[in-house]
Short mmCIF file of N, CA and C in Angstrom, two decimals:
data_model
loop_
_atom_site.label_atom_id
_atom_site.label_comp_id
_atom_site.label_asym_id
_atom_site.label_seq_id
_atom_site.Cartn_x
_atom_site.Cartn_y
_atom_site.Cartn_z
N UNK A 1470 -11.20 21.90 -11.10
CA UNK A 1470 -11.96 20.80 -10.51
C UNK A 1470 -11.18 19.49 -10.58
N UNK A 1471 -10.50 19.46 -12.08
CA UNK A 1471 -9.86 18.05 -12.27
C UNK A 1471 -8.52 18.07 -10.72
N UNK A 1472 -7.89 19.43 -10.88
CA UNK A 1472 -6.90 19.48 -9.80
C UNK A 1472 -7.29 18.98 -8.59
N UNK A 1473 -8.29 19.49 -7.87
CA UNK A 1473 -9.19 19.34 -6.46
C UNK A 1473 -9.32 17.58 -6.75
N UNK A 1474 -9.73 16.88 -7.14
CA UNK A 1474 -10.50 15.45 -7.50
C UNK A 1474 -9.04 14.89 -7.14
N UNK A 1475 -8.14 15.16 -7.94
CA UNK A 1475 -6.72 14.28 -8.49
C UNK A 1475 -6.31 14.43 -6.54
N UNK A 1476 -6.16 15.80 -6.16
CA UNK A 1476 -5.29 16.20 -4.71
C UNK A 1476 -6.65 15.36 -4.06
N UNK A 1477 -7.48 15.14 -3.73
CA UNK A 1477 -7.80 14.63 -2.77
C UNK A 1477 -7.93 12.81 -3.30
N UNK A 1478 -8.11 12.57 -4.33
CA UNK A 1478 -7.63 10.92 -4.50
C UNK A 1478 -6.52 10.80 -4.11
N UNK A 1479 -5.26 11.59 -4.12
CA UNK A 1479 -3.68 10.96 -3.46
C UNK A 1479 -3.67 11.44 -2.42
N UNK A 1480 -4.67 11.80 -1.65
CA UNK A 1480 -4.83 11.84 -0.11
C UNK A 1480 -5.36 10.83 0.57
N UNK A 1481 -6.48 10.15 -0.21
CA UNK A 1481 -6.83 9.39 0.18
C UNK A 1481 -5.78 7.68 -0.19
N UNK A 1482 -5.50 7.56 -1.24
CA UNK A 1482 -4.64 6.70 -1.46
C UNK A 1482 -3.30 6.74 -0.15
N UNK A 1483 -2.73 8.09 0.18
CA UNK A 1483 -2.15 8.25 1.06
C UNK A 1483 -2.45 7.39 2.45
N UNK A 1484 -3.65 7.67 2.65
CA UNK A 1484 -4.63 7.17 4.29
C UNK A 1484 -4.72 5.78 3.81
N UNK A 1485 -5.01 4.90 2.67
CA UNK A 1485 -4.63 3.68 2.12
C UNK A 1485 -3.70 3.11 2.49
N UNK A 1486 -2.62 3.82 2.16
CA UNK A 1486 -1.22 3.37 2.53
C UNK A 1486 -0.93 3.02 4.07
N UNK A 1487 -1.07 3.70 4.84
CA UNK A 1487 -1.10 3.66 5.92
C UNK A 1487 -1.71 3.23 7.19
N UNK A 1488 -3.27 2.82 6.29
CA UNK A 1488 -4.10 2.04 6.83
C UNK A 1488 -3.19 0.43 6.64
N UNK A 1489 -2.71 0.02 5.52
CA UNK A 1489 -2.24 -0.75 5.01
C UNK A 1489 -0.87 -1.58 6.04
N UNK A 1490 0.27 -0.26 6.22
CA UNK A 1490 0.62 -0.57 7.35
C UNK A 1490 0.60 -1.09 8.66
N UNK A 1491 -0.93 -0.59 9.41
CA UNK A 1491 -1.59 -0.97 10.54
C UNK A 1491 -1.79 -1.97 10.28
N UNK A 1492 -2.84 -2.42 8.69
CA UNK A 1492 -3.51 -3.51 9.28
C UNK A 1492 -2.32 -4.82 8.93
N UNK A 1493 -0.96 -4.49 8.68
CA UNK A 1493 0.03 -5.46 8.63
C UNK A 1493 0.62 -5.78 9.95
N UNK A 1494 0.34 -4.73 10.94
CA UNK A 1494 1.10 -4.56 12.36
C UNK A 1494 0.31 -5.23 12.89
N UNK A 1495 -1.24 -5.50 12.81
CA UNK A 1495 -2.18 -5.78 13.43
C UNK A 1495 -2.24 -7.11 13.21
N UNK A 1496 -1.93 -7.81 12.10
CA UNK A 1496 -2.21 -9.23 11.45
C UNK A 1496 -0.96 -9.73 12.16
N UNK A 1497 0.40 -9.23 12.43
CA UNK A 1497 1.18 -9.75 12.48
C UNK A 1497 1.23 -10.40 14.14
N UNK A 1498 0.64 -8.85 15.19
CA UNK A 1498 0.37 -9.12 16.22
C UNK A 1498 -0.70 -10.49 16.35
N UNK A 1499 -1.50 -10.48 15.81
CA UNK A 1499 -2.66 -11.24 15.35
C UNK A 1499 -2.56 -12.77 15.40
N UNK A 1500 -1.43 -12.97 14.95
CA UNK A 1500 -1.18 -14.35 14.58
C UNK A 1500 -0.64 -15.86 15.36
N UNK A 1501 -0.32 -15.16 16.63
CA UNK A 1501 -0.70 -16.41 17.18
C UNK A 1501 0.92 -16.36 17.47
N UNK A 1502 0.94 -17.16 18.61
CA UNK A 1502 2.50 -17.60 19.59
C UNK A 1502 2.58 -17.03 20.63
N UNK A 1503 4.08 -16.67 20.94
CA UNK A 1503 4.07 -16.59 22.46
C UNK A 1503 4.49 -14.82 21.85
N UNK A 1504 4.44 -14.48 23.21
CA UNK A 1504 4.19 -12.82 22.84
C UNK A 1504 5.34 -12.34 22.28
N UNK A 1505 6.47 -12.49 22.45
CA UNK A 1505 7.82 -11.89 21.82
C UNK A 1505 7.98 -12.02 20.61
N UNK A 1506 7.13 -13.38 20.07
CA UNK A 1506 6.78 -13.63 18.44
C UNK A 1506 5.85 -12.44 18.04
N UNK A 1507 4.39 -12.64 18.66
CA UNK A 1507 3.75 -11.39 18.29
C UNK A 1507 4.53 -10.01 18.22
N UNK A 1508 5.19 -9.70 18.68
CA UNK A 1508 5.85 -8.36 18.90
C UNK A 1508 6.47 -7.87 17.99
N UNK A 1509 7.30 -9.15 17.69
CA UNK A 1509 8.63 -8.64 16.68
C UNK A 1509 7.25 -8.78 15.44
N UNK A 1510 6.64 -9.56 15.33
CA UNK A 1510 6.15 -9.62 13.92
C UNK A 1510 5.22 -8.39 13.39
N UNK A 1511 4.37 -7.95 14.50
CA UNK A 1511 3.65 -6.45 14.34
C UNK A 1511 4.85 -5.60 14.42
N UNK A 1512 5.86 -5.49 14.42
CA UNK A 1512 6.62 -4.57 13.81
C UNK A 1512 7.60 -4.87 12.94
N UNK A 1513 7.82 -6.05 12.76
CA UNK A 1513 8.40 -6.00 11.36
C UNK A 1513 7.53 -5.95 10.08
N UNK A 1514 6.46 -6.67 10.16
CA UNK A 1514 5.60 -6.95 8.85
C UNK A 1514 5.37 -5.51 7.98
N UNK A 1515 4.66 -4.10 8.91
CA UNK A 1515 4.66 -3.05 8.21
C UNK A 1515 5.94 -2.33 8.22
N UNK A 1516 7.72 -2.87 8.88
CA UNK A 1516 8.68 -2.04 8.45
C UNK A 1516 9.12 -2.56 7.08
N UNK A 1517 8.83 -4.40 6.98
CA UNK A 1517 9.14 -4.45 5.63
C UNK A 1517 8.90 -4.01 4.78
N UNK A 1518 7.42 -3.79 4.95
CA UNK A 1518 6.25 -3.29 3.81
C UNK A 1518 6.62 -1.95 3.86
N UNK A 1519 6.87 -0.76 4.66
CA UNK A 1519 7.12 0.63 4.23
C UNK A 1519 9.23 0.43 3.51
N UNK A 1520 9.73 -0.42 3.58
CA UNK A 1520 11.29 -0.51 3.27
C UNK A 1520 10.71 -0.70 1.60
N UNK A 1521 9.55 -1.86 1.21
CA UNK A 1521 10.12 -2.07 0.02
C UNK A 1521 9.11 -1.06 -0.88
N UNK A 1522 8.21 -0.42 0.22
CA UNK A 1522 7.26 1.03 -0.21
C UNK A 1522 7.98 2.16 -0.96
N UNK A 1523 8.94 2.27 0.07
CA UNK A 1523 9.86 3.41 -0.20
C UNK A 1523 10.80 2.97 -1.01
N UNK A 1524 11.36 1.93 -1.79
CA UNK A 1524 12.11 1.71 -2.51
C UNK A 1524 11.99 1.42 -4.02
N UNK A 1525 10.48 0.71 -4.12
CA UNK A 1525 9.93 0.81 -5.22
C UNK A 1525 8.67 1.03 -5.69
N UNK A 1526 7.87 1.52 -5.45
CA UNK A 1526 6.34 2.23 -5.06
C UNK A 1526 5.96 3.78 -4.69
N UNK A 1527 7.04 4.37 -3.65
CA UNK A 1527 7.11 5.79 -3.61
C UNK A 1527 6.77 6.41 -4.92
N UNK A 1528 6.45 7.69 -4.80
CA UNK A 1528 6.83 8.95 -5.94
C UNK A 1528 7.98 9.14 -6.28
N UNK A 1529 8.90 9.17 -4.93
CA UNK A 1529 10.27 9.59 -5.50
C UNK A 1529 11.32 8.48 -4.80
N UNK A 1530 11.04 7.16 -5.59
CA UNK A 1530 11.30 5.68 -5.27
C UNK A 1530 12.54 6.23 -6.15
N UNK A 1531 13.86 5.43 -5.34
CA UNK A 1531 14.86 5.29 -6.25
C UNK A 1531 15.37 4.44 -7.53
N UNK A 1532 14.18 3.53 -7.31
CA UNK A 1532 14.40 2.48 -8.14
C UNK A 1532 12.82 2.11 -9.00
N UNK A 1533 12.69 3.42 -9.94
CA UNK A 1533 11.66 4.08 -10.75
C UNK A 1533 11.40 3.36 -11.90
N UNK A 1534 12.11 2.65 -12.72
CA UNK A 1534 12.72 2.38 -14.09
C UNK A 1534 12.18 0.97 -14.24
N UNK A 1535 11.63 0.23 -13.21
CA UNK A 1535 10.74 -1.08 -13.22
C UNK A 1535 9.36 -1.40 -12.97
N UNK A 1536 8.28 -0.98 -14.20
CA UNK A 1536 7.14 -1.27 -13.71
C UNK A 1536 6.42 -2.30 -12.98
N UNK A 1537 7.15 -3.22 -13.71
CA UNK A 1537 6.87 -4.81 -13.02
C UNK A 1537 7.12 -4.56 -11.37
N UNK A 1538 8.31 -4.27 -10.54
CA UNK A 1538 8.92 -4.11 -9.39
C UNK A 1538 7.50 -2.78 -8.58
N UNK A 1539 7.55 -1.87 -9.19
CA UNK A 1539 6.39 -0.88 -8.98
C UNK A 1539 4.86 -1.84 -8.90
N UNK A 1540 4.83 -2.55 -9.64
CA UNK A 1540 2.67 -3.02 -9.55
C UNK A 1540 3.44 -4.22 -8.62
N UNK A 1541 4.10 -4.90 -8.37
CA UNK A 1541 4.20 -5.88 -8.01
C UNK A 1541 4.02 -5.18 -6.59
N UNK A 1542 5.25 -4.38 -6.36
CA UNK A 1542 4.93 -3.58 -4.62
C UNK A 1542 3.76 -3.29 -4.16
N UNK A 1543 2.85 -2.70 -4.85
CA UNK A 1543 1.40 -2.35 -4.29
C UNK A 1543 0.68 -3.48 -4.33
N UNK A 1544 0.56 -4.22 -5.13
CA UNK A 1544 -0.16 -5.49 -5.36
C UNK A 1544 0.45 -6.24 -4.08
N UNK A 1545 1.57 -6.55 -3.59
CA UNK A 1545 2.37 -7.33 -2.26
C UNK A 1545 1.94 -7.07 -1.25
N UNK A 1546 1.94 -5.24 -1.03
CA UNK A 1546 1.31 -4.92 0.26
C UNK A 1546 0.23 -4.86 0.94
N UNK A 1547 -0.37 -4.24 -0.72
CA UNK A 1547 -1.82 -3.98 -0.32
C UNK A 1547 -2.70 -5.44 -0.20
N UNK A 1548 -2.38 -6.31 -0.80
CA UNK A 1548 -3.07 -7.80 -0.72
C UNK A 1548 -2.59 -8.55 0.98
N UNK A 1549 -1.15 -7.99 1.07
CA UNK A 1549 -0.91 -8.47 2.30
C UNK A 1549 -1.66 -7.74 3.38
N UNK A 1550 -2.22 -6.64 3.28
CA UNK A 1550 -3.01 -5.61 4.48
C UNK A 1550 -4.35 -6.42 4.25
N UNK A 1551 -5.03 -6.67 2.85
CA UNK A 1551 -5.86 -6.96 2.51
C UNK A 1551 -6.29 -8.49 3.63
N UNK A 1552 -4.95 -9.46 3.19
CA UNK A 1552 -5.23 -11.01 4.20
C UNK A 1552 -5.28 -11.11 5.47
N UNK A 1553 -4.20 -9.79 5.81
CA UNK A 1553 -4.26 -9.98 7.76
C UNK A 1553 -5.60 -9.05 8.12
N UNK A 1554 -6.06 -8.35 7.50
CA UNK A 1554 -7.20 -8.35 8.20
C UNK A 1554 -8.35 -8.96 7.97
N UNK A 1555 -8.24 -10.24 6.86
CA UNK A 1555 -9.31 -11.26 6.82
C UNK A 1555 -8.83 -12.60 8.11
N UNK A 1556 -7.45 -12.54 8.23
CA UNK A 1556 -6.72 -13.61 8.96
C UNK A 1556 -6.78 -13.46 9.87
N UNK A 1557 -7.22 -12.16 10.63
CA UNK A 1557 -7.42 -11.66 12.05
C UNK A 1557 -9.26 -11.57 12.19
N UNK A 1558 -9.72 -12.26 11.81
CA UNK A 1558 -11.15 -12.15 12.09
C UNK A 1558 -11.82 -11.07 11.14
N UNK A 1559 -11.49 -10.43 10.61
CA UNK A 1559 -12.04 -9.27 9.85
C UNK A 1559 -12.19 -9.04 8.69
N UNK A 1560 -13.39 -10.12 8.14
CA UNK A 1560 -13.32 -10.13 6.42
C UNK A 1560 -14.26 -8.95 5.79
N UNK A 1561 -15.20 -8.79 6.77
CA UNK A 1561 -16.11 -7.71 6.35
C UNK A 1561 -15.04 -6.07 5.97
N UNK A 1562 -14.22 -5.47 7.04
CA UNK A 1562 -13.48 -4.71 7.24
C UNK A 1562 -12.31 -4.94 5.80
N UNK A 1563 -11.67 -6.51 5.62
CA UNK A 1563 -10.74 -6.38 4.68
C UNK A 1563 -11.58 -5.73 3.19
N UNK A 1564 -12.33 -7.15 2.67
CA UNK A 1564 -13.68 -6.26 2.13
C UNK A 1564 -13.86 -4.72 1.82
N UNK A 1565 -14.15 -4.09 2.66
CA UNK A 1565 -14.12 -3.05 2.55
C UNK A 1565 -12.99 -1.95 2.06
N UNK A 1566 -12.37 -2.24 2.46
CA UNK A 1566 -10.50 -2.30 2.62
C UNK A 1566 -10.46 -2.08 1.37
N UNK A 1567 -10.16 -3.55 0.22
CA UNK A 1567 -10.10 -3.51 -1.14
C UNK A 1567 -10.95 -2.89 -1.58
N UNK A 1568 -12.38 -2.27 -1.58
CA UNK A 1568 -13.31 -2.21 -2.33
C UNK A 1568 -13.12 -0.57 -2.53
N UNK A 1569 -12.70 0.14 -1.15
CA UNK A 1569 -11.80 1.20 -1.30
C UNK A 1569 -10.74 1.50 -2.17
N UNK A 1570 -10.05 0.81 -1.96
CA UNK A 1570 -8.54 0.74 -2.71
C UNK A 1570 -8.66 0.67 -4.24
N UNK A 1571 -9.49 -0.26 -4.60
CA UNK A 1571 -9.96 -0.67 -6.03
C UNK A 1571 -10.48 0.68 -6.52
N UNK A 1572 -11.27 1.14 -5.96
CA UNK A 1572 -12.28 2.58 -6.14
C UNK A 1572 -10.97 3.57 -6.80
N UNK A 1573 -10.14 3.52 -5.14
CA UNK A 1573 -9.75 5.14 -5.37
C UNK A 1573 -8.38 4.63 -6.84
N UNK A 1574 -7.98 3.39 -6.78
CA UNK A 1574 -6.81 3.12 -8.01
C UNK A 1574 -8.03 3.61 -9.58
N UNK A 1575 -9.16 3.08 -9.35
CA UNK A 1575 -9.61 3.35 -10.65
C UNK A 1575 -9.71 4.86 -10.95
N UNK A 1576 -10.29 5.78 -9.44
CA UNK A 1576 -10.53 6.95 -9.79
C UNK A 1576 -9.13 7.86 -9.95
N UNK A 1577 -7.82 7.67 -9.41
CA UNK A 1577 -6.42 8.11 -9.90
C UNK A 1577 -5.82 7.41 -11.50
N UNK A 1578 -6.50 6.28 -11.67
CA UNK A 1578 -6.09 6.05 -12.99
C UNK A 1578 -6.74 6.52 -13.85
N UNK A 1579 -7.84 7.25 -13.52
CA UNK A 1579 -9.20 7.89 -14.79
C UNK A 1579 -8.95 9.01 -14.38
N UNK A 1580 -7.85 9.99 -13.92
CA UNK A 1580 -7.32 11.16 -13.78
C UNK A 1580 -6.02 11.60 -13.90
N UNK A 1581 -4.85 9.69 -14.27
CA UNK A 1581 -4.27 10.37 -15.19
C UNK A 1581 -2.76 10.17 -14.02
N UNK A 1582 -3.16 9.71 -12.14
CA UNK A 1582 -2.33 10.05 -11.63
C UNK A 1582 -1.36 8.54 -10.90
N UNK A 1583 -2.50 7.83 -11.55
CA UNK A 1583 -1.41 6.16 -10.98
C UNK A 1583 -1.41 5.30 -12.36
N UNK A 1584 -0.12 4.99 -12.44
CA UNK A 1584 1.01 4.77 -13.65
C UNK A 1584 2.17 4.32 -13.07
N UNK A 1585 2.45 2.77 -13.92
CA UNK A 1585 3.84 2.89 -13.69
C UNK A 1585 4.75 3.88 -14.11
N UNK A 1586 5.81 3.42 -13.52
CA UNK A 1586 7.07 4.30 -14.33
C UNK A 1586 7.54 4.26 -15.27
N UNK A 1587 7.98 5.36 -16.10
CA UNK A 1587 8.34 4.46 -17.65
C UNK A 1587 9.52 4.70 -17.65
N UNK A 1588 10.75 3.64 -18.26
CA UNK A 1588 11.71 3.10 -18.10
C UNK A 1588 12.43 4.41 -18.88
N UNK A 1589 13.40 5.10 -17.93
CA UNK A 1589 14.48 6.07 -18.26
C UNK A 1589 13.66 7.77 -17.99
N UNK A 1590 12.42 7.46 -17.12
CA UNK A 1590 11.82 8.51 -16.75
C UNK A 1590 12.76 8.70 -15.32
N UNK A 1591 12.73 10.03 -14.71
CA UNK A 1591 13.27 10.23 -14.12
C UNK A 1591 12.49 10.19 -12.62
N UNK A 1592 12.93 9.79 -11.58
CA UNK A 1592 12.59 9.20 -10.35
C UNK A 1592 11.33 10.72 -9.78
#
């Protein structure tokens, strides 16, 4: 049962993530100028955010050995998914957003499966 609970909280944290992305593509489009601004910025905002995802936040992040660098990444992104979709008209939705996120971090940390990394653990 504990197995089933744990696999579907990092599924859902998964759909988190990725919601997270959008709503960075979406805020970025969101924000106002002339359209070639909008453009580049809905696609850079979530390539930054999946570059520094995958570098220090992943499971199998290469650069494992810094908890600080690890909470700081999720805390960056997810607060940044969190503002553009209050900054784009959508506070009810961001709201919701965190209240999710908060949920499923408490219910993977009361199972043991979100943790920093500990320094000289292996990636």
């Amino acid at each position: 049962m504990r197995a089933a609970a744990t696999a579907l909280s990092l599924a859902l944290r998964f759909l988190l993530e990725l919601c997270a992305l959008a709503a960075l593509g979406y805020g970025g489009y969101g924000l106002g100028g002339p359209l070639p601004l909008r453009i580049a910025l809905a696609a850079v905002l979530p390539s930054a955010a999946a570059l520094l995802w995958g570098r220090y936040a992943a499971p199998r992040a290469p650069v494992r050995r810094s908890p600080a660098a690890w909470l700081a990444t999720q805390l960056a992104v997810m607060g940044a998914a969190v503002a553009a979709l209050a900054a784009t008209g959508h506070p009810l939705l961001a709201g919701v957003f965190a209240a999710v996120l908060v949920a499923n971090t408490a219910a993977l940390a009361a199972l043991g499966a979100w943790h920093p990394p500990r320094p000289g653990a292996p990636g």
